[in-house]
Short mmCIF file of C-alpha atoms and ligand atoms in Angstrom, two decimals:
data_model
loop_
_atom_site.label_atom_id
_atom_site.label_comp_id
_atom_site.label_asym_id
_atom_site.label_seq_id
_atom_site.Cartn_x
_atom_site.Cartn_y
_atom_site.Cartn_z
CA MET A 772 182.09 110.22 226.10
CA HIS A 773 182.34 113.20 223.78
CA THR A 774 185.75 114.45 222.82
CA GLN A 775 186.27 118.16 222.83
CA GLU A 776 186.26 118.24 219.09
CA GLN A 777 182.90 116.55 218.84
CA GLN A 778 181.45 118.99 221.30
CA SER A 779 182.72 121.99 219.44
CA ALA A 780 181.91 120.61 216.01
CA SER A 781 178.27 119.80 216.59
CA PRO A 782 176.85 123.35 216.87
CA SER A 783 178.69 124.22 213.70
CA ALA A 784 177.25 121.15 211.99
CA GLU A 785 173.81 122.28 213.09
CA ARG A 786 174.43 125.74 211.75
CA ARG A 787 175.52 124.28 208.46
CA LEU A 788 172.31 122.28 208.25
CA SER A 789 170.27 125.36 208.92
CA VAL A 790 172.20 127.19 206.23
CA VAL A 791 171.41 124.42 203.78
CA ALA A 792 167.78 124.46 204.91
CA ARG A 793 167.65 128.19 204.22
CA HIS A 794 169.00 127.56 200.74
CA LEU A 795 166.24 125.08 200.14
CA GLU A 796 163.48 127.52 200.93
CA PRO A 797 161.65 128.68 197.81
CA SER A 798 162.46 132.31 198.61
CA SER A 799 166.21 131.72 198.51
CA SER A 800 168.32 133.05 195.67
CA ALA A 801 168.35 131.50 192.23
CA ALA A 802 171.95 130.32 192.60
CA ALA A 803 171.16 128.35 195.75
CA ASN A 804 168.25 126.63 194.11
CA HIS A 805 170.55 124.59 191.94
CA TRP A 806 171.09 122.37 194.93
CA ILE A 807 167.48 121.32 195.20
CA ILE A 808 167.15 117.67 195.86
CA ALA A 809 164.18 115.80 194.44
CA ALA A 810 163.21 112.35 195.72
CA PRO A 811 165.94 109.93 194.65
CA THR A 812 164.79 107.34 192.17
CA SER A 813 164.88 103.70 193.10
CA SER A 814 164.10 102.27 189.66
CA GLY A 815 166.74 99.88 188.41
CA THR A 816 168.02 101.49 185.21
CA GLN A 817 167.77 105.17 185.98
CA SER A 818 170.66 107.03 187.54
CA VAL A 819 170.25 107.85 191.20
CA PHE A 820 171.46 111.28 190.13
CA ALA A 821 168.80 111.67 187.41
CA HIS A 822 167.08 114.45 189.36
CA ILE A 823 170.17 116.65 189.44
CA VAL A 824 169.70 120.10 187.98
CA ARG A 825 172.55 121.55 185.94
CA ALA A 826 174.26 124.29 187.90
CA PRO A 827 175.31 127.50 186.17
CA GLU A 828 178.99 128.15 185.53
CA ASP A 829 180.85 130.25 188.10
CA PRO A 830 180.39 133.97 187.33
CA ILE A 831 184.17 134.50 187.07
CA LEU A 832 185.75 131.15 186.15
CA GLY A 833 182.82 130.44 183.80
CA VAL A 834 183.97 133.37 181.66
CA THR A 835 187.13 131.40 180.85
CA VAL A 836 185.02 128.33 180.01
CA ALA A 837 183.02 130.40 177.48
CA TYR A 838 186.21 132.00 176.13
CA ASN A 839 187.83 128.60 175.55
CA LYS A 840 184.87 127.54 173.43
CA ASP A 841 185.12 130.60 171.15
CA THR A 842 187.06 129.91 167.93
CA SER A 843 187.50 133.54 166.86
CA PRO A 844 191.13 134.62 166.34
CA VAL A 845 190.41 138.02 167.92
CA LYS A 846 188.92 136.65 171.12
CA LEU A 847 190.13 138.28 174.32
CA ASN A 848 189.73 137.03 177.89
CA LEU A 849 189.46 139.90 180.36
CA GLY A 850 187.43 137.87 182.87
CA VAL A 851 189.57 136.15 185.44
CA GLY A 852 192.23 138.18 187.24
CA ALA A 853 195.28 136.48 185.82
CA TYR A 854 198.36 138.31 184.56
CA ARG A 855 199.31 138.10 180.90
CA THR A 856 202.43 139.40 179.14
CA GLU A 857 202.44 141.97 176.34
CA GLU A 858 202.19 138.92 174.07
CA GLY A 859 199.04 137.82 175.85
CA LYS A 860 200.73 134.78 177.41
CA PRO A 861 200.65 133.54 181.03
CA LEU A 862 203.84 134.48 182.88
CA VAL A 863 206.01 132.31 185.08
CA LEU A 864 208.27 134.69 186.96
CA ASN A 865 212.01 134.29 186.50
CA VAL A 866 212.54 134.02 190.25
CA VAL A 867 209.98 131.23 190.38
CA ARG A 868 211.89 129.34 187.67
CA LYS A 869 215.13 129.85 189.61
CA ALA A 870 213.61 128.72 192.89
CA GLU A 871 212.12 125.64 191.23
CA GLN A 872 215.50 124.80 189.71
CA GLN A 873 217.12 125.00 193.14
CA LEU A 874 214.44 122.75 194.58
CA VAL A 875 214.82 120.19 191.81
CA ASN A 876 218.61 120.17 192.13
CA ASP A 877 218.46 119.55 195.85
CA ARG A 878 218.43 115.75 196.07
CA SER A 879 217.91 115.87 199.82
CA ARG A 880 214.37 117.13 199.30
CA VAL A 881 211.64 114.56 199.80
CA LYS A 882 207.91 114.44 199.28
CA GLU A 883 206.83 113.62 202.83
CA TYR A 884 203.62 115.03 204.23
CA LEU A 885 203.87 118.51 205.64
CA SER A 886 202.49 119.08 209.12
CA ILE A 887 198.83 120.08 209.36
CA THR A 888 199.84 123.74 209.55
CA GLY A 889 202.18 123.51 206.56
CA LEU A 890 205.78 124.50 205.94
CA ALA A 891 207.13 126.29 209.03
CA ASP A 892 209.54 128.57 207.12
CA PHE A 893 206.83 129.55 204.70
CA ASN A 894 204.50 130.47 207.55
CA LYS A 895 207.07 132.64 209.32
CA LEU A 896 208.10 134.40 206.14
CA SER A 897 204.48 134.97 205.08
CA ALA A 898 203.65 136.64 208.39
CA LYS A 899 206.72 138.85 207.98
CA LEU A 900 205.72 139.76 204.45
CA ILE A 901 202.28 141.01 205.39
CA LEU A 902 202.92 142.34 208.91
CA GLY A 903 206.41 143.76 208.31
CA ALA A 904 209.85 142.40 209.20
CA ASP A 905 209.95 144.37 212.46
CA SER A 906 206.38 143.67 213.55
CA PRO A 907 206.14 143.63 217.36
CA ALA A 908 203.25 141.14 217.10
CA ILE A 909 205.61 138.63 215.48
CA GLN A 910 208.39 139.32 218.00
CA GLU A 911 205.93 138.82 220.84
CA ASN A 912 204.94 135.45 219.37
CA ARG A 913 201.29 136.34 219.23
CA VAL A 914 200.74 135.55 215.57
CA THR A 915 199.76 132.11 214.42
CA THR A 916 200.15 131.39 210.71
CA VAL A 917 198.95 128.32 208.87
CA GLN A 918 199.65 127.47 205.24
CA CYS A 919 196.40 127.07 203.32
CA LEU A 920 195.16 126.49 199.78
CA SER A 921 195.76 129.95 198.34
CA GLY A 922 193.58 132.90 199.26
CA THR A 923 190.31 131.01 198.97
CA GLY A 924 191.43 128.22 201.29
CA SER A 925 192.82 130.71 203.80
CA LEU A 926 189.51 132.57 203.89
CA ARG A 927 187.61 129.33 204.30
CA VAL A 928 189.78 128.02 207.14
CA GLY A 929 189.55 131.39 208.91
CA ALA A 930 185.78 131.43 208.47
CA GLU A 931 185.36 127.86 209.74
CA PHE A 932 187.46 128.72 212.77
CA LEU A 933 185.37 131.82 213.51
CA ALA A 934 182.09 129.95 213.04
CA ARG A 935 183.22 127.39 215.62
CA HIS A 936 184.94 129.57 218.16
CA TYR A 937 184.00 133.23 217.86
CA HIS A 938 181.02 134.58 219.75
CA GLN A 939 179.63 136.73 216.93
CA ARG A 940 178.79 134.87 213.73
CA THR A 941 177.85 137.79 211.51
CA ILE A 942 180.35 138.91 208.90
CA TYR A 943 179.99 142.18 206.99
CA ILE A 944 181.32 142.18 203.44
CA PRO A 945 181.65 145.20 201.15
CA GLN A 946 179.01 145.89 198.52
CA PRO A 947 180.14 144.85 195.93
CA THR A 948 182.89 142.33 196.63
CA TRP A 949 184.62 139.32 195.08
CA GLY A 950 181.78 136.94 194.13
CA ASN A 951 183.15 134.02 196.09
CA HIS A 952 183.14 135.82 199.47
CA PRO A 953 179.45 135.35 200.34
CA LYS A 954 179.57 131.67 199.37
CA ILE A 955 182.74 130.93 201.36
CA PHE A 956 181.41 132.57 204.51
CA THR A 957 177.87 131.20 204.26
CA LEU A 958 179.09 127.65 203.78
CA ALA A 959 181.47 128.01 206.71
CA GLY A 960 178.43 128.75 208.89
CA LEU A 961 178.65 132.53 209.18
CA SER A 962 175.79 134.87 208.53
CA VAL A 963 176.66 137.34 205.78
CA LYS A 964 175.60 140.99 205.71
CA SER A 965 176.96 143.77 203.57
CA TYR A 966 178.18 147.31 204.13
CA ARG A 967 178.10 150.11 201.56
CA TYR A 968 181.42 150.48 199.82
CA TYR A 969 181.14 151.74 196.25
CA ASP A 970 179.14 154.68 194.99
CA PRO A 971 178.30 154.26 191.28
CA ALA A 972 177.45 157.97 191.06
CA THR A 973 180.99 159.08 191.92
CA ARG A 974 182.68 155.83 190.92
CA GLY A 975 184.47 156.20 194.24
CA LEU A 976 184.26 155.04 197.83
CA HIS A 977 180.90 155.46 199.59
CA PHE A 978 182.77 156.47 202.70
CA GLN A 979 179.79 157.94 204.56
CA GLY A 980 177.73 154.81 203.84
CA LEU A 981 180.58 152.59 204.96
CA LEU A 982 180.93 154.42 208.27
CA GLU A 983 177.17 154.37 208.85
CA ASP A 984 176.82 150.67 208.10
CA LEU A 985 179.78 149.61 210.23
CA GLY A 986 178.62 152.05 212.89
CA SER A 987 175.31 150.25 213.15
CA ALA A 988 176.77 146.73 212.98
CA PRO A 989 176.31 144.71 216.16
CA SER A 990 179.26 144.92 218.51
CA GLY A 991 181.83 142.22 217.85
CA ALA A 992 180.73 141.55 214.26
CA ILE A 993 183.39 140.37 211.82
CA VAL A 994 184.26 142.75 208.97
CA LEU A 995 185.83 141.58 205.74
CA LEU A 996 188.24 144.18 204.37
CA HIS A 997 190.20 144.06 201.12
CA ALA A 998 193.78 144.89 202.15
CA CYS A 999 194.39 146.71 198.84
CA ALA A 1000 193.25 146.78 195.21
CA HIS A 1001 189.60 146.17 196.05
CA ASN A 1002 188.01 143.61 193.74
CA PRO A 1003 185.98 144.38 191.64
CA THR A 1004 185.93 148.17 192.04
CA GLY A 1005 189.62 149.11 192.11
CA VAL A 1006 188.69 151.70 194.74
CA ASP A 1007 190.64 151.73 198.03
CA PRO A 1008 190.22 153.96 201.08
CA THR A 1009 192.96 156.57 201.57
CA LEU A 1010 195.26 156.11 204.57
CA ASP A 1011 193.31 158.75 206.40
CA GLN A 1012 190.06 156.92 205.68
CA TRP A 1013 191.62 153.62 206.80
CA GLU A 1014 192.52 155.30 210.08
CA GLN A 1015 188.92 156.40 210.57
CA ILE A 1016 187.68 152.89 209.73
CA ARG A 1017 190.15 151.44 212.21
CA ARG A 1018 189.05 153.78 215.00
CA LEU A 1019 185.39 153.08 214.40
CA MET A 1020 185.93 149.32 214.28
CA ARG A 1021 188.06 149.21 217.39
CA SER A 1022 185.61 151.41 219.31
CA LYS A 1023 182.84 148.90 218.53
CA GLY A 1024 184.94 145.79 218.99
CA LEU A 1025 184.43 144.78 215.32
CA LEU A 1026 186.85 142.04 214.26
CA PRO A 1027 188.86 142.75 211.08
CA PHE A 1028 189.34 139.90 208.61
CA PHE A 1029 191.64 141.09 205.80
CA ASP A 1030 191.68 139.48 202.39
CA SER A 1031 195.11 140.20 200.91
CA ALA A 1032 195.07 138.76 197.40
CA TYR A 1033 196.95 141.55 195.64
CA GLN A 1034 199.87 142.65 197.85
CA GLY A 1035 202.29 144.42 195.53
CA PHE A 1036 199.82 144.71 192.66
CA ALA A 1037 198.20 147.96 193.75
CA SER A 1038 201.20 150.26 194.15
CA GLY A 1039 204.00 148.00 192.98
CA SER A 1040 205.37 148.01 196.56
CA LEU A 1041 204.80 145.15 198.97
CA ASP A 1042 205.09 147.39 202.02
CA THR A 1043 202.81 150.14 200.75
CA ASP A 1044 200.11 147.61 199.91
CA ALA A 1045 200.26 146.13 203.42
CA GLN A 1046 199.73 149.44 205.21
CA SER A 1047 196.04 148.91 205.94
CA VAL A 1048 196.71 145.59 207.66
CA ARG A 1049 199.69 146.94 209.58
CA MET A 1050 197.65 149.86 210.95
CA PHE A 1051 195.21 147.43 212.53
CA VAL A 1052 197.99 145.26 213.92
CA ALA A 1053 199.90 148.25 215.32
CA ASP A 1054 197.13 149.10 217.78
CA GLY A 1055 197.62 145.78 219.55
CA GLY A 1056 194.17 144.48 218.66
CA GLU A 1057 193.28 141.18 217.04
CA VAL A 1058 193.26 140.68 213.28
CA LEU A 1059 192.83 137.87 210.77
CA VAL A 1060 194.50 138.00 207.39
CA ALA A 1061 194.24 135.67 204.42
CA GLN A 1062 197.16 135.92 201.98
CA SER A 1063 197.39 134.63 198.43
CA TYR A 1064 200.51 134.16 196.30
CA ALA A 1065 198.40 133.47 193.20
CA LYS A 1066 198.79 136.92 191.71
CA ASN A 1067 201.90 138.49 193.21
CA MET A 1068 204.08 135.43 192.53
CA GLY A 1069 202.01 134.16 189.63
CA LEU A 1070 201.47 130.85 191.46
CA TYR A 1071 197.76 130.57 190.58
CA GLY A 1072 197.63 126.81 190.11
CA GLU A 1073 200.02 125.98 192.95
CA ARG A 1074 197.35 127.02 195.46
CA VAL A 1075 199.64 128.61 197.97
CA GLY A 1076 198.48 131.02 200.66
CA ALA A 1077 198.42 131.61 204.38
CA LEU A 1078 196.03 132.49 207.17
CA SER A 1079 197.48 134.53 210.01
CA ILE A 1080 195.62 135.28 213.21
CA VAL A 1081 197.15 138.03 215.29
CA CYS A 1082 196.14 137.50 218.92
CA ARG A 1083 196.44 139.48 222.15
CA ASN A 1084 199.17 137.27 223.54
CA ALA A 1085 201.30 134.23 222.80
CA ASP A 1086 199.25 131.89 224.93
CA VAL A 1087 196.02 132.65 223.07
CA ALA A 1088 197.85 132.37 219.73
CA SER A 1089 199.09 128.89 220.51
CA ARG A 1090 195.63 127.72 221.59
CA VAL A 1091 194.11 129.24 218.46
CA GLU A 1092 196.65 127.34 216.37
CA SER A 1093 195.74 124.07 218.07
CA GLN A 1094 192.11 124.63 217.03
CA LEU A 1095 193.06 125.62 213.47
CA LYS A 1096 194.60 122.18 213.18
CA LEU A 1097 191.25 120.64 214.07
CA VAL A 1098 189.64 122.67 211.28
CA ILE A 1099 192.24 121.69 208.68
CA ARG A 1100 192.83 118.01 209.39
CA PRO A 1101 189.35 116.74 208.39
CA MET A 1102 189.13 119.17 205.45
CA TYR A 1103 192.31 118.36 203.49
CA SER A 1104 194.65 116.95 206.13
CA ASN A 1105 197.66 119.08 205.27
CA PRO A 1106 198.64 121.45 202.46
CA PRO A 1107 200.78 120.74 199.36
CA ILE A 1108 204.54 121.15 199.58
CA HIS A 1109 205.75 122.43 196.22
CA GLY A 1110 204.24 125.93 195.98
CA ALA A 1111 205.08 126.77 199.59
CA SER A 1112 208.68 125.64 199.01
CA ILE A 1113 208.96 127.99 196.03
CA VAL A 1114 207.66 130.90 198.10
CA ALA A 1115 209.92 130.12 201.07
CA THR A 1116 212.97 129.80 198.79
CA ILE A 1117 212.30 133.25 197.32
CA LEU A 1118 211.40 134.98 200.57
CA LYS A 1119 214.45 133.79 202.50
CA ASP A 1120 217.07 134.61 199.86
CA ARG A 1121 217.99 138.32 199.67
CA ASN A 1122 218.79 138.21 195.96
CA LEU A 1123 215.75 136.24 194.92
CA TYR A 1124 213.55 138.44 197.09
CA HIS A 1125 214.96 141.56 195.45
CA GLU A 1126 214.49 140.09 191.98
CA TRP A 1127 210.89 139.22 192.88
CA THR A 1128 210.12 142.80 193.92
CA LEU A 1129 211.43 144.00 190.53
CA GLU A 1130 209.34 141.50 188.58
CA LEU A 1131 206.29 142.36 190.66
CA LYS A 1132 206.80 146.06 190.05
CA ALA A 1133 207.11 145.36 186.32
CA MET A 1134 203.74 143.56 186.34
CA ALA A 1135 202.09 146.37 188.30
CA ASP A 1136 203.60 148.99 185.97
CA ARG A 1137 202.41 147.17 182.86
CA ILE A 1138 198.87 147.18 184.25
CA ILE A 1139 199.13 150.91 184.93
CA ARG A 1140 200.33 151.47 181.34
CA MET A 1141 197.33 149.53 180.06
CA ARG A 1142 195.04 151.84 182.05
CA GLN A 1143 196.59 154.87 180.39
CA GLN A 1144 196.47 153.32 176.92
CA LEU A 1145 192.83 152.32 177.23
CA PHE A 1146 191.90 155.75 178.57
CA ASP A 1147 193.77 157.46 175.70
CA ALA A 1148 192.17 155.15 173.12
CA LEU A 1149 188.64 155.98 174.34
CA ARG A 1150 189.44 159.68 174.36
CA ALA A 1151 190.81 159.44 170.82
CA ARG A 1152 187.55 157.83 169.71
CA GLY A 1153 185.51 160.50 171.44
CA THR A 1154 183.63 157.83 173.37
CA PRO A 1155 180.90 159.60 175.37
CA GLY A 1156 181.30 159.66 179.15
CA ASP A 1157 183.99 160.36 181.71
CA TRP A 1158 186.48 157.49 181.62
CA SER A 1159 188.97 158.92 184.11
CA HIS A 1160 188.10 156.14 186.56
CA ILE A 1161 190.12 153.81 184.31
CA ILE A 1162 193.31 155.61 185.33
CA LYS A 1163 192.21 156.35 188.90
CA GLN A 1164 191.28 152.81 189.91
CA ILE A 1165 193.88 150.57 191.52
CA GLY A 1166 195.05 147.01 190.98
CA MET A 1167 194.18 144.35 188.45
CA PHE A 1168 190.69 145.45 187.53
CA THR A 1169 188.76 148.32 186.04
CA PHE A 1170 185.15 148.53 187.10
CA THR A 1171 184.02 150.08 183.84
CA GLY A 1172 180.42 150.98 184.60
CA LEU A 1173 179.32 149.05 181.49
CA ASN A 1174 176.04 147.25 182.08
CA LYS A 1175 175.10 143.61 181.47
CA GLU A 1176 173.65 144.30 178.03
CA GLN A 1177 176.73 146.20 176.94
CA VAL A 1178 178.95 143.38 178.17
CA ALA A 1179 176.84 140.81 176.32
CA PHE A 1180 177.09 142.94 173.16
CA MET A 1181 180.89 143.15 173.43
CA THR A 1182 181.14 139.39 173.87
CA LYS A 1183 178.81 138.64 170.96
CA GLU A 1184 180.15 141.17 168.48
CA TYR A 1185 183.78 141.56 169.54
CA HIS A 1186 184.57 138.24 171.27
CA ILE A 1187 185.64 140.11 174.39
CA TYR A 1188 185.03 138.13 177.55
CA MET A 1189 184.53 139.81 180.92
CA THR A 1190 182.34 139.44 183.99
CA SER A 1191 178.76 140.66 183.56
CA ASP A 1192 179.22 143.37 186.21
CA GLY A 1193 181.42 145.25 183.74
CA ARG A 1194 184.72 144.37 185.40
CA ILE A 1195 187.71 143.98 183.10
CA SER A 1196 191.02 142.47 184.05
CA MET A 1197 193.60 145.07 182.96
CA ALA A 1198 196.25 142.38 183.43
CA GLY A 1199 194.79 140.53 180.44
CA LEU A 1200 195.24 143.52 178.09
CA SER A 1201 198.22 144.39 175.92
CA SER A 1202 199.12 147.30 173.62
CA ARG A 1203 198.06 145.11 170.71
CA THR A 1204 194.57 144.43 172.10
CA VAL A 1205 193.75 147.88 173.53
CA PRO A 1206 192.37 149.22 170.20
CA HIS A 1207 190.03 146.23 169.85
CA LEU A 1208 188.71 146.75 173.38
CA ALA A 1209 188.32 150.49 172.84
CA ASP A 1210 186.38 149.86 169.60
CA ALA A 1211 184.10 147.44 171.45
CA ILE A 1212 183.47 149.82 174.36
CA HIS A 1213 182.84 152.68 171.95
CA ALA A 1214 180.32 150.64 169.98
CA ALA A 1215 178.62 149.38 173.15
CA VAL A 1216 178.30 152.90 174.57
CA THR A 1217 177.21 154.67 171.40
CA GLY A 1218 174.82 151.91 170.40
CA ALA A 1219 176.61 151.59 167.05
CA ARG A 1220 175.43 148.09 166.30
N1 LIG B 566 190.36 137.28 197.27
C1 LIG B 566 190.09 138.10 196.25
C2 LIG B 566 189.65 139.49 196.54
C3 LIG B 566 190.23 137.62 194.94
O1 LIG B 566 189.97 138.47 193.97
C4 LIG B 566 190.62 136.29 194.70
C5 LIG B 566 190.71 135.79 193.33
C6 LIG B 566 190.90 135.50 195.82
C7 LIG B 566 190.75 136.01 197.08
C8 LIG B 566 191.34 134.07 195.74
O2 LIG B 566 192.35 133.76 194.91
P1 LIG B 566 193.17 132.40 195.12
O3 LIG B 566 193.46 131.96 193.74
O4 LIG B 566 192.32 131.43 195.89
O5 LIG B 566 194.37 132.79 195.90
N2 LIG B 566 190.18 136.38 192.36
C9 LIG B 566 190.27 136.08 190.92
C10 LIG B 566 190.20 134.65 190.57
C11 LIG B 566 188.98 133.92 191.08
O6 LIG B 566 187.86 134.42 191.00
O7 LIG B 566 189.19 132.79 191.57
C12 LIG B 566 189.24 136.93 190.18
O8 LIG B 566 188.47 137.66 190.81
O9 LIG B 566 189.25 136.88 188.94
#
């Protein structure tokens, strides 16, 4: 006899196979071809893996790999979105140190397994953080939150759940978006399509294109939305535009899946940066949201995040949670305890929470200062072009408009590392390194080689 899980898992397994089969077709993208499997060898001395083709480095994390190999003293890593101090060093927040100290001092703490859904306090506090302390959805018990492996893991668990249980398996992602999105959703068994988001001509939102593309999406389709500080463009809809997006999506029954990786980093305020999500929750409709504490608490390597699914009522929410457990258990069983304990310690203590908001604001403000300094430095050099987008864009990144060749030139001649789409992490800059970057951009743009 089949258990319920087997019955629900098999169509998704089939979908996964067909996804892999699609990747194996000769017409599929270059990246997918690195999986191609040749006939395994059976000869005695040769490795059974001898046929394996070397895969390229990840487009974002691979930038750090290349940077680490560079021996130049002036090298600068503006690839990955990771905060650095004015001294160019990684930052562990003071509140995080304090919370960790409390945890270490508490001898009653043990290292038992968490439940499949993670630390209960952490889940409650995470839902409050993104949805608001007074959220009716939370009071009505219609939100289920599960602790996952940072933002990436939360997106993946949400996507696996949707692929198994949601009737419409197409997800629309913005063009462009974070490079990992299409891979996460495809491998979870969803079919990925894109909607227009960024207009290179105006370096702003392609709002008309966005409305047209979502307007012609099939009813019920899933839509991935960046809650704030859109990566890589740094361009967010205004509140008025969000309201129009919400109305359109609700009228077509499109399901919002928010990726909230930068709450607090866009404006410096946790509440302001959650407004887009809260608008969608306030109308009573259903919403998924993946949260990451990598950036806003600087807990990158702790892998701490949460997936919340806001449902119509408490009964649905509890059944959804029971199925999320079936997604998580065979994937990684249950999440790690340390990072979530740090977050819960900070979120439940008034003083620590307040201190966190100040440290977060200081990080956001430093990034904004870097924008101004870089803009001023380019103006001082008379670098051709309008660079005002550097100060207009929001969040960790500037989408410079530099092309692949210009990026390659800056890496080769100036040892500046960034993603090939021209994105620079403003969080990696400091007053000391701004002139070097401005020189490099100036040379790349003017062809002074
Ligand atoms: N969503 C977005 C939009 C995002 O930029 C990242 C990370 C994540 C989710 C996942 O982060 P996590 O560490 O799983 O919580 N972005 C940076 C790092 C990376 O690519 O992994 C980046 O774009 O540089």
